[in-house]
Coordinates of C-alpha atoms and ligand atoms in Angstrom, one line a residue:
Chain A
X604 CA 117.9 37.7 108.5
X605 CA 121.0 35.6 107.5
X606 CA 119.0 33.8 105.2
X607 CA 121.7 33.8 102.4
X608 CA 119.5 31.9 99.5
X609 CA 116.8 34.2 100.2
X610 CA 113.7 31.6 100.3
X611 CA 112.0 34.4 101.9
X612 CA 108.9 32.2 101.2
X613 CA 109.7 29.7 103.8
X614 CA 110.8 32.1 106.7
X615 CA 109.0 35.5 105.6
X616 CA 110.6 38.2 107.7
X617 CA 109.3 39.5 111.1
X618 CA 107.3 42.5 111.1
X619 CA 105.9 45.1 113.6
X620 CA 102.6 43.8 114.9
X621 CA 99.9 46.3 113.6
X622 CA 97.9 48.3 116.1
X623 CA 93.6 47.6 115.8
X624 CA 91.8 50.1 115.1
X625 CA 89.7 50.9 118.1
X626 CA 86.3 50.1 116.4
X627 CA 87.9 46.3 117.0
X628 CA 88.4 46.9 120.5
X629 CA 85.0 48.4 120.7
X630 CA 83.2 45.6 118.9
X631 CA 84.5 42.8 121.1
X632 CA 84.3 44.8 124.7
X633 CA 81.1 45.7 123.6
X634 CA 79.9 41.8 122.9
X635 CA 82.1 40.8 126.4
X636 CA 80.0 43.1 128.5
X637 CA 76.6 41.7 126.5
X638 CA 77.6 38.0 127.1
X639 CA 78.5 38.9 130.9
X640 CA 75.7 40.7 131.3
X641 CA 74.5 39.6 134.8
X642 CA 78.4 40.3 136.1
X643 CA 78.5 43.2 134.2
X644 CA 75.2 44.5 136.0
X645 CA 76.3 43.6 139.2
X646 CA 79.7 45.9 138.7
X647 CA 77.8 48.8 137.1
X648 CA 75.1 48.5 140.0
X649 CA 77.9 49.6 142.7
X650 CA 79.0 52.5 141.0
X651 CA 75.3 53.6 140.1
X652 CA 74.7 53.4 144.3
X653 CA 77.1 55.2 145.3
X654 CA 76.6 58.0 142.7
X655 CA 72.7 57.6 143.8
X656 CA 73.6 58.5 147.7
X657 CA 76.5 61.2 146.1
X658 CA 74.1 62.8 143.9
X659 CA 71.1 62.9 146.5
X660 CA 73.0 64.6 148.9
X661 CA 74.3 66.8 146.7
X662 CA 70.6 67.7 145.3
X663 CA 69.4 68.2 148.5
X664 CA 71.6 70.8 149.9
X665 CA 70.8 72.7 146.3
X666 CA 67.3 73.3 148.3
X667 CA 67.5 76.4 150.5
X668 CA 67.3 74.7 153.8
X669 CA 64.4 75.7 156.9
X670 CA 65.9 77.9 159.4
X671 CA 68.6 80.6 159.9
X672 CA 71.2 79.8 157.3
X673 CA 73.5 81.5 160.4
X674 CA 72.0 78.9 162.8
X675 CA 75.3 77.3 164.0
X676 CA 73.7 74.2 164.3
X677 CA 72.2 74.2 160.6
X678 CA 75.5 75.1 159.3
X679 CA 77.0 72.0 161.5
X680 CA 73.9 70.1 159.2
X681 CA 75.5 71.7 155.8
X682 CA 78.9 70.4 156.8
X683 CA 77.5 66.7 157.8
X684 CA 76.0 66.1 154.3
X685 CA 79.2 67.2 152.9
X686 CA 80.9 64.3 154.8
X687 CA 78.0 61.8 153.4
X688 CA 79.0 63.2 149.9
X689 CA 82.5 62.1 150.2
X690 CA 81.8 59.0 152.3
X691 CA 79.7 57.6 149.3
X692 CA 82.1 58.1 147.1
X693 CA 84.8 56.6 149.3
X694 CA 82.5 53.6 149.7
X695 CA 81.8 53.7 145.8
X696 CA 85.7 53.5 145.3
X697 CA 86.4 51.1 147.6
X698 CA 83.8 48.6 146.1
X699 CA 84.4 49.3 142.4
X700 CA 88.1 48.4 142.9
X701 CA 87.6 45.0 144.2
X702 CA 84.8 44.5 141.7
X703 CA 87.7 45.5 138.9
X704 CA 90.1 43.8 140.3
X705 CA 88.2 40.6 140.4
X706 CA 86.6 41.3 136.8
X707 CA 90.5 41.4 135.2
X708 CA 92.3 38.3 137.7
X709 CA 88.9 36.3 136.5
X710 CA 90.4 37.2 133.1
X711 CA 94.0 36.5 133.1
X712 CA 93.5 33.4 130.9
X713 CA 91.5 35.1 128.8
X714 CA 94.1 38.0 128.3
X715 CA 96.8 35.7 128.1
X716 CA 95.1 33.5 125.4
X717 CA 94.2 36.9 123.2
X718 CA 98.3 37.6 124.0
X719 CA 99.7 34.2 122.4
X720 CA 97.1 35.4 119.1
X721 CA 98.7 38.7 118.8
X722 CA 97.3 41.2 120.7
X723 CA 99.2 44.0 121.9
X724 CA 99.6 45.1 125.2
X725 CA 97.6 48.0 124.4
X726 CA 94.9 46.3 123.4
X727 CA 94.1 44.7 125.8
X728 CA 93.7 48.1 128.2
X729 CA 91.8 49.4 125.4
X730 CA 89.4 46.5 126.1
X731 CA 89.0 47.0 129.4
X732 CA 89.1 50.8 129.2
X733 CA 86.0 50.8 127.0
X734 CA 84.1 48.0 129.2
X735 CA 85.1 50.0 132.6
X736 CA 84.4 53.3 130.7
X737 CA 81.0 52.5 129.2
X738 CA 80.0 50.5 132.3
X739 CA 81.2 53.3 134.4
X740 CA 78.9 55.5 132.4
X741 CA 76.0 53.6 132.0
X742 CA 76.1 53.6 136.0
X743 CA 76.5 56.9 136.8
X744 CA 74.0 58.3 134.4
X745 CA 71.4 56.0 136.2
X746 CA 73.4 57.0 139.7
X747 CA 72.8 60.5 139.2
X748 CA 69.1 60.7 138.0
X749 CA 68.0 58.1 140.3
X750 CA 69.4 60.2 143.0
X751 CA 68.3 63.7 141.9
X752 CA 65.1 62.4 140.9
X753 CA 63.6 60.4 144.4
X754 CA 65.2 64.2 146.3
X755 CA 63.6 65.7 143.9
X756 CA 60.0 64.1 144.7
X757 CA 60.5 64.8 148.1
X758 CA 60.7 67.9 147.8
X759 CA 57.9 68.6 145.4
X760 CA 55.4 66.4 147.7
X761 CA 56.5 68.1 150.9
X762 CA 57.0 71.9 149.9
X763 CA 55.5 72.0 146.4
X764 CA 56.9 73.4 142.9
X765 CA 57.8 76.5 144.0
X766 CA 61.2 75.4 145.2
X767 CA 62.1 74.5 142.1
X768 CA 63.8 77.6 141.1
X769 CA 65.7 78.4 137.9
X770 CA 68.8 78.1 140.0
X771 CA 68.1 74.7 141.2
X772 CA 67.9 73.4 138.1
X773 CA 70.7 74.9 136.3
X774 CA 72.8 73.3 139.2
X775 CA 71.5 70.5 139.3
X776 CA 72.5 69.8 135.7
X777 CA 76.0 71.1 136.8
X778 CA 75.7 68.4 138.9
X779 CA 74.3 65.8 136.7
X780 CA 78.1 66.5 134.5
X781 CA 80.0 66.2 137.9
X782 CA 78.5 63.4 139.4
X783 CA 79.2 61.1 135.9
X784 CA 82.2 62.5 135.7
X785 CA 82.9 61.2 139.4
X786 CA 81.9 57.6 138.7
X787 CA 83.5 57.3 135.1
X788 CA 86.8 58.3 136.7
X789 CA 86.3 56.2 139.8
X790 CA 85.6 53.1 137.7
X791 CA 88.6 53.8 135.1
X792 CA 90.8 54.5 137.9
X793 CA 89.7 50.6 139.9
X794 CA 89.9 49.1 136.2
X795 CA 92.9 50.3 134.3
X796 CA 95.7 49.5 136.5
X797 CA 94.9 46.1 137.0
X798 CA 94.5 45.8 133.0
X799 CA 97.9 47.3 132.6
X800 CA 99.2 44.7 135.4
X801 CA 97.6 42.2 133.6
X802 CA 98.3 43.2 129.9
X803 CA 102.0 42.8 131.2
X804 CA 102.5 39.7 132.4
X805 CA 103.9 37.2 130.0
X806 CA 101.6 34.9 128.5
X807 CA 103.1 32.1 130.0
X808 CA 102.1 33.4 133.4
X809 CA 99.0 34.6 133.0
X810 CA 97.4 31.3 131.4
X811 CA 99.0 29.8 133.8
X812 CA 96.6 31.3 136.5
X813 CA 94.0 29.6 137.7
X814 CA 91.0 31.3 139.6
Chain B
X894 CA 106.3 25.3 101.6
X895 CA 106.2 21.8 99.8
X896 CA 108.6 18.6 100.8
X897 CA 109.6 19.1 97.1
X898 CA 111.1 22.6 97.3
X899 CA 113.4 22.3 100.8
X900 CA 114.1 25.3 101.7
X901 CA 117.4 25.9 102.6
X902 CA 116.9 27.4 105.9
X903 CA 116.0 23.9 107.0
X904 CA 115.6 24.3 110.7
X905 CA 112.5 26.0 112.0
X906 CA 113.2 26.3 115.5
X907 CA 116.5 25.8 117.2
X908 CA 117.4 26.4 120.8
X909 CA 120.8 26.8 122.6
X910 CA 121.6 26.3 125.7
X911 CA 118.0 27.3 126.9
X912 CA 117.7 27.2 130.8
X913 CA 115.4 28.6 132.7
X914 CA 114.8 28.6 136.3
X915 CA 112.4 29.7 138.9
X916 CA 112.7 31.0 142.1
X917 CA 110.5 30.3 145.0
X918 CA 110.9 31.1 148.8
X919 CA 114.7 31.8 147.8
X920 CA 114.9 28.3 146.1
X921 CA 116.0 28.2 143.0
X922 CA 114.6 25.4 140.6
X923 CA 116.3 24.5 136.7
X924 CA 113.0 23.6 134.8
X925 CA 115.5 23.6 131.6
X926 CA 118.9 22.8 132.0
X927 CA 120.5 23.9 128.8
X928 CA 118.4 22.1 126.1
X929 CA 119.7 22.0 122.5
X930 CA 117.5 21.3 120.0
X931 CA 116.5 21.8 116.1
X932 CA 113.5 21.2 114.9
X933 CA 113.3 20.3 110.7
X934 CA 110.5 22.0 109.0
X935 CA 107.5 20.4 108.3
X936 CA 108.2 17.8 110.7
X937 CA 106.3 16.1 113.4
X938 CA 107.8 16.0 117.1
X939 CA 107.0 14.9 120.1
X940 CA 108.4 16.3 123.3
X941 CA 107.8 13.5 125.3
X942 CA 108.7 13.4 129.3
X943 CA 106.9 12.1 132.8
X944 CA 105.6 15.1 134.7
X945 CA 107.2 17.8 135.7
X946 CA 110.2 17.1 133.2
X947 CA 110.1 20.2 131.9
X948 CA 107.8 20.3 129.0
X949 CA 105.5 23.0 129.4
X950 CA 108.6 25.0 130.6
X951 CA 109.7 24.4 126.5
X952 CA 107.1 25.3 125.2
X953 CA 107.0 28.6 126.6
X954 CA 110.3 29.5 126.0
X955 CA 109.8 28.4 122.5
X956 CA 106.4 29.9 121.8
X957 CA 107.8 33.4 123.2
X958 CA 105.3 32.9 126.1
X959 CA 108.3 33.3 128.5
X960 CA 111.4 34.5 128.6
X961 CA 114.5 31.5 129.3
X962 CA 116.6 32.9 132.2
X963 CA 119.6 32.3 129.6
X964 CA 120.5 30.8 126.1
X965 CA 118.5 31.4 122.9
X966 CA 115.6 30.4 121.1
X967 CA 115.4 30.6 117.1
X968 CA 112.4 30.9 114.8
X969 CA 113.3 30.9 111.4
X970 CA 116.8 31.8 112.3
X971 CA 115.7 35.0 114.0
X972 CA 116.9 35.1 117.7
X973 CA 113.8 35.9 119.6
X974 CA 115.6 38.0 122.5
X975 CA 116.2 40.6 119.5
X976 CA 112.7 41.2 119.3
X977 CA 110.8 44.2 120.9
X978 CA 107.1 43.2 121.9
X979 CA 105.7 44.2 119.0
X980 CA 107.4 41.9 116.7
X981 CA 107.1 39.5 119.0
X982 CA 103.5 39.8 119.0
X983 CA 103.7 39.8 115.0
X984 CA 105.4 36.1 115.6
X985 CA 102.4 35.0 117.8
X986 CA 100.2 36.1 115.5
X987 CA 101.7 34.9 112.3
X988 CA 104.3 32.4 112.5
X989 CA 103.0 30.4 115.8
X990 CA 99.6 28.6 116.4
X991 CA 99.0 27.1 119.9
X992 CA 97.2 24.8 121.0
X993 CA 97.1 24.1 125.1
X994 CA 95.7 21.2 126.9
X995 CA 92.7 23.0 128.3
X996 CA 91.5 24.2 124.7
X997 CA 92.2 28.1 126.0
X998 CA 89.0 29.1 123.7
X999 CA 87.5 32.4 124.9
X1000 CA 84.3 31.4 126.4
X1001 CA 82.3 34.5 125.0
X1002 CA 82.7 34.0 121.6
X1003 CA 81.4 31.1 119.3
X1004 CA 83.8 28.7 117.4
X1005 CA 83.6 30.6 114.1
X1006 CA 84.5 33.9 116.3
X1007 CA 87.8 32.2 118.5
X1008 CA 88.9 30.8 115.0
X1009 CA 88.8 34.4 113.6
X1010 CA 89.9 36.5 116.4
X1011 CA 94.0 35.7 115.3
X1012 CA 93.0 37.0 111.5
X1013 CA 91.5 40.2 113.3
X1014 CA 94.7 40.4 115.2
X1015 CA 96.7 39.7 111.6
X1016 CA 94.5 42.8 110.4
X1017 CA 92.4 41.0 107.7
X1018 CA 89.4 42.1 106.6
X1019 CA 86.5 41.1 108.1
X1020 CA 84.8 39.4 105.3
X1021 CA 88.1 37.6 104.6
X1022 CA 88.5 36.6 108.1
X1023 CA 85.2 34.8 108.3
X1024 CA 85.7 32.8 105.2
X1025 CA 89.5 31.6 106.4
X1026 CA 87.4 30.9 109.7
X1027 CA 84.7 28.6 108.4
X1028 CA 87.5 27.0 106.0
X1029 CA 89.3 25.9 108.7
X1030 CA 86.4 24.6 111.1
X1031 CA 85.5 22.6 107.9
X1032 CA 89.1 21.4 107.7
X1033 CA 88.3 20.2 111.6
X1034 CA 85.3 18.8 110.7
X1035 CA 83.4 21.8 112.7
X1036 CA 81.5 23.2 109.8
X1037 CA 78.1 22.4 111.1
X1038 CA 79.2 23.6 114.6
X1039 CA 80.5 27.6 113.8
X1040 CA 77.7 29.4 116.3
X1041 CA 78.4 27.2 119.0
X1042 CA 80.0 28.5 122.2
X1043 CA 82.8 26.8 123.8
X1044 CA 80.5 25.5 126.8
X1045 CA 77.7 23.8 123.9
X1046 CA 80.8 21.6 122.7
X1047 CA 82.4 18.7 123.8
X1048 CA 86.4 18.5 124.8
X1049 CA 87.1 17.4 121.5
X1050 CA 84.8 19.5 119.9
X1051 CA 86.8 22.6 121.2
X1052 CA 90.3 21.0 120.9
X1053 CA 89.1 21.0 117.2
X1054 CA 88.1 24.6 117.8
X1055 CA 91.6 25.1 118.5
X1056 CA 93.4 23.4 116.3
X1057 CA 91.5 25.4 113.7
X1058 CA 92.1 28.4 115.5
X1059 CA 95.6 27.6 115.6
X1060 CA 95.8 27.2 111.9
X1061 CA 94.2 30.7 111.0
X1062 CA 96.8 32.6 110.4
X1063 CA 98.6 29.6 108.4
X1064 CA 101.6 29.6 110.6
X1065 CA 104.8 27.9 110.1
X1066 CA 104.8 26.4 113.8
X1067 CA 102.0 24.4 115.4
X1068 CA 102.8 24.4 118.9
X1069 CA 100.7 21.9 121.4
X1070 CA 101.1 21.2 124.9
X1071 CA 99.1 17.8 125.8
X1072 CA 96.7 18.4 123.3
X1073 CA 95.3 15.0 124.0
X1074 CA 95.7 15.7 128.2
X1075 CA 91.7 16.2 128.8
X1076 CA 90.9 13.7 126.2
X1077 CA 89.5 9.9 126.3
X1078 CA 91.5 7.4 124.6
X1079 CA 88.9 7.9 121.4
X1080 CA 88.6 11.2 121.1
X1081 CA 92.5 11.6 122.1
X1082 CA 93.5 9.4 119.2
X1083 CA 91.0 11.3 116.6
X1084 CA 92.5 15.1 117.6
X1085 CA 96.3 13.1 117.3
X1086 CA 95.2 12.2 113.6
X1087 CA 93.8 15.3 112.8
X1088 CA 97.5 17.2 113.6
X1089 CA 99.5 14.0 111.8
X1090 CA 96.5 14.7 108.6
X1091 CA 97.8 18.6 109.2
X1092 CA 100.9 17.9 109.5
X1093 CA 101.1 16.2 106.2
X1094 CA 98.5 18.6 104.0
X1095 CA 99.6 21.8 105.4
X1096 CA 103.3 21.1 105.8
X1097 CA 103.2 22.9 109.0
X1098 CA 105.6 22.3 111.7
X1099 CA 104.5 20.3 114.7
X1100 CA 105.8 20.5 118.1
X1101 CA 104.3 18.6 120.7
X1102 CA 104.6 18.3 124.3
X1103 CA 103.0 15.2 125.6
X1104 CA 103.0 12.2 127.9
X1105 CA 100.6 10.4 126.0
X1106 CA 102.6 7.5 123.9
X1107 CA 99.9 7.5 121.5
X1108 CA 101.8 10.4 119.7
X1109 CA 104.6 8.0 118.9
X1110 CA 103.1 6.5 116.6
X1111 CA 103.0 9.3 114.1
X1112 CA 106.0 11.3 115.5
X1113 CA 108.9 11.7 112.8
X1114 CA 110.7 11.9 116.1
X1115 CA 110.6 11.8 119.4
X1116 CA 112.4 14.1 122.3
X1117 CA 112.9 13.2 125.2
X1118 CA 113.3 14.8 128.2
X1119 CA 113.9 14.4 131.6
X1120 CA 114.6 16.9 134.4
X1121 CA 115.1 19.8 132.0
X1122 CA 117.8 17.8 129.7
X1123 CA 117.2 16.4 126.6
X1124 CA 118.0 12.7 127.5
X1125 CA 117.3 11.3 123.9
X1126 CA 116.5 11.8 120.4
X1127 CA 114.6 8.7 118.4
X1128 CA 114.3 8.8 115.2
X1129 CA 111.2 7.9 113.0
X1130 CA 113.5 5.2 112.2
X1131 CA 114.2 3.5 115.1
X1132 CA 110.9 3.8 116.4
X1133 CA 109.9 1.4 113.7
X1134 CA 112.9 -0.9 114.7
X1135 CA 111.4 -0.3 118.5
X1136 CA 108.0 -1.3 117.3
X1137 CA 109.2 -4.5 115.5
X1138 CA 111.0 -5.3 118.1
X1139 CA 108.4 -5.4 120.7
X1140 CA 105.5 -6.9 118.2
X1141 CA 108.5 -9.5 117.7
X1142 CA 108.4 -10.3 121.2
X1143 CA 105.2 -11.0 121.7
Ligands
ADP793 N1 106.1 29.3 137.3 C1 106.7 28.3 137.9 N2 107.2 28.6 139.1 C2 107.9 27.7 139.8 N3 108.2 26.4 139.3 C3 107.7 26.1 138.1 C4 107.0 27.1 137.3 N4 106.6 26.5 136.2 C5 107.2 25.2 136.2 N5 107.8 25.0 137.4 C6 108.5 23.8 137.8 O1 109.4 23.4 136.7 C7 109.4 22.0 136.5 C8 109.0 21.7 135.1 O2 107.6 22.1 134.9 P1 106.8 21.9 133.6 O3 107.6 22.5 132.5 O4 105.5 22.4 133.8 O5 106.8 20.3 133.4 P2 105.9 19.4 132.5 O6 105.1 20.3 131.6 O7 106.9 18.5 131.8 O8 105.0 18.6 133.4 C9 108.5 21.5 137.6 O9 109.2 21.0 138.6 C10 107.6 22.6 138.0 O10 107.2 22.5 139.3
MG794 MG1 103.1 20.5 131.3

């Protein structure tokens, strides 16, 4: 400051801009995804599908399977659920990222605005960090059960309780961790580089997006 | 902050040489082509220029909202290309309210909440926060309207909004680009009074970029531009000479 009379009163001197406290960030992602509900439902309800199909394969092949386990052609069986496993996920990815990537361009003028009040860069991923996050685990919690839970019926109503073994349960809680753990990182993964991309951009440019 | 007391650093904003251009398809297009200007405090100006003179273009460069390909921009005799993103975020936050010709309100929040997101950016507590809000969308003559989302009011109503929200963290700079843009002539001329009534309580800084030549009126002066230059500067002055001059005509 070359300010030589020192009227600091006029022209007060330029600080760091503080960092929120995340409990801020948290507040307003959680009232975004509230007020976007139906959009918000709509993103969640791909991730909870694909970790449905993920997590009903998976619970199936817990259940020792009819036939010789040496039987070529059951092990071929083994190996072609696998395959589904990954192919839901792969699906799941595919469509959470466009669903992100639409979520944050729908949002540059919103990101841009928060930008010319003084948000940081940072911020603004932490807002969409804890919307993708929490939607991400909302949906997978959901994914999973729903999943392990219509398998699970099967099962009882074709072969009866007795399959449900001590193991089968303690994996499929294993599973239960895995499967969330899936989705939440899918879903942060499709959300946060586009935030970042977005959290960027000089303000100019993103208001001046139009969708 | 009072006409009484000028401060010494009488200039709020000054630029130098500010160009900036943009390149498309390996053209290269001067939006600015080195614009010098300084801008008293507390006054009232009007950027005025047909479309695509350059306007917009100013008042990102000046806002911080871009960066100008070359020259400088000066807040409070700070150079803004010294300044790191944080502080520049600090400057958004405290020393610059804008207002944009398509309100910019975030649609999920009410008018109370927009008004008081910049005082949550400024770190002030909550309670505080609220109270500056609802002071402010009384000063805009919103105080029956703070639960209201952006879509429940009309263009006014949330240029209001704005304005308010503009004012929260009782900046130094008001910064509009065609505030009135979106407006009928009624409602255009009311939001135009409201900044002049600002302008004058406040003592806050006014920089306007506009086509409308309603702002005139209550300009202390006017800019203006045409393809990137600054082709003119009237004064409050001869805009009164101007005006007699024409009313004499007739
Ligand atoms: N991001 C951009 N990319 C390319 N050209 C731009 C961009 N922004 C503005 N321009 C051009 O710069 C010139 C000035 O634009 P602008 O500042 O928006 O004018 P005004 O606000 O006075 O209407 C115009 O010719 C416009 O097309
Ligand atoms: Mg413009």
């Amino acid at each position: 400051m070359k300010s030589e009379t020192g009227t600091q009163a006029a022209s007060p001197a330029i600080q760091r801009q503080i960092h929120l406290p995340f409990s801020k960030a948290w507040e307003i992602s959680l009232k975004s995804i509230r007020i976007r509900l139906l959009r918000s439902v709509i993103t969640a309800a791909g991730v909870c599908l694909g970790i449905a199909f993920y997590s009903s394969v998976k619970t199936s092949g817990l259940f020792p399977m009819s036939g010789d386990p040496h039987d070529p052609a059951v092990i071929a069986a083994g190996h072609r659920q696998e395959w589904l496993a990954i192919m839901a996920l792969l699906v799941c990815a595919v469509g959470i990222t466009n669903s992100m990537l639409m979520a944050v361009t729908e949002r540059f003028r919103e990101i841009g605005t928060m930008k010319c009040l003084g948000a940081l860069n940072r911020f603004i991923v932490t807002l969409f960090f804890i919307e993708a996050g929490l939607m991400g685990l909302v949906a997978s919690v959901l994914g999973w059960f729903s999943g392990w839970f219509i398998v699970c019926v099967v099962h009882l109503v074709t072969e009866g309780p007795h399959v449900f073994t001590a193991h089968v349960l303690s994996a499929s809680l294993k599973q239960a961790v895995i499967s969330t753990t899936i989705g939440v990182v899918i879903t942060l993964l499709a959300a946060i580089p586009p935030a970042v991309n977005a959290a960027r951009m000089p303000p100019a440019v993103a208001l001046r997006t139009t969708v | 902050m009072t006409a009484a007391s000028k401060p010494a650093n009488e200039y709020v904003v000054r630029t130098k040489g500010l160009v900036k251009e943009f390149t498309m398809g390996g053209e290269t297009l001067r939006a600015l082509n080195g614009v010098d200007l300084d801008i008293i405090r507390g006054e009232y100006i009007s950027i005025m220029g047909p479309s695509g003179s350059g306007k917009s273009t100013l008042f990102n460069a000046i806002g911080g909202l871009d960066k100008p390909s070359s020259g400088s921009v000066f807040i409070n005799d700070v150079d803004m290309a010294q300044l790191d993103a944080s502080e520049l975020a600090y400057l958004r936050c405290h020393t610059i309210g804008y207002i944009f010709q398509s309100y910019n309100l975030i649609p999920v929040m009410t008018a109370l909440e927009n008004v008081t997101l910049p005082t949550i950016f400024a770190g002030m507590p909550t309670d505080e926060g609220i109270e500056r809000g609802i002071e402010m969308l009384n000063k805009v003559g919103l105080g029956h309207r703070l639960h209201h989302r952006p879509s429940e009011l009309s263009g006014g109503q949330q240029q209001r909004v704005a304005i308010a929200r503009s004012l929260a963290n009782r900046p130094s700079i008001v910064l509009a680009d065609e505030p009135t843009g979106n407006l009928d002539l009624k409602t255009g001329t009311e939001i135009i009074e409201l900044l002049r009534e600002l302008n004058k309580n406040e003592g806050v800084t006014i920089i306007s970029a506009t086509h409308d030549y309603k702002m005139v009126d209550v300009s202390d002066r006017v800019v203006w531009i045409r393809d990137g230059k600054v082709a003119k500067i009237e004064e409050r002055a001869d805009l009164d000479i101007k005006v007699g001059e024409i009313e004499g005509e007739h």
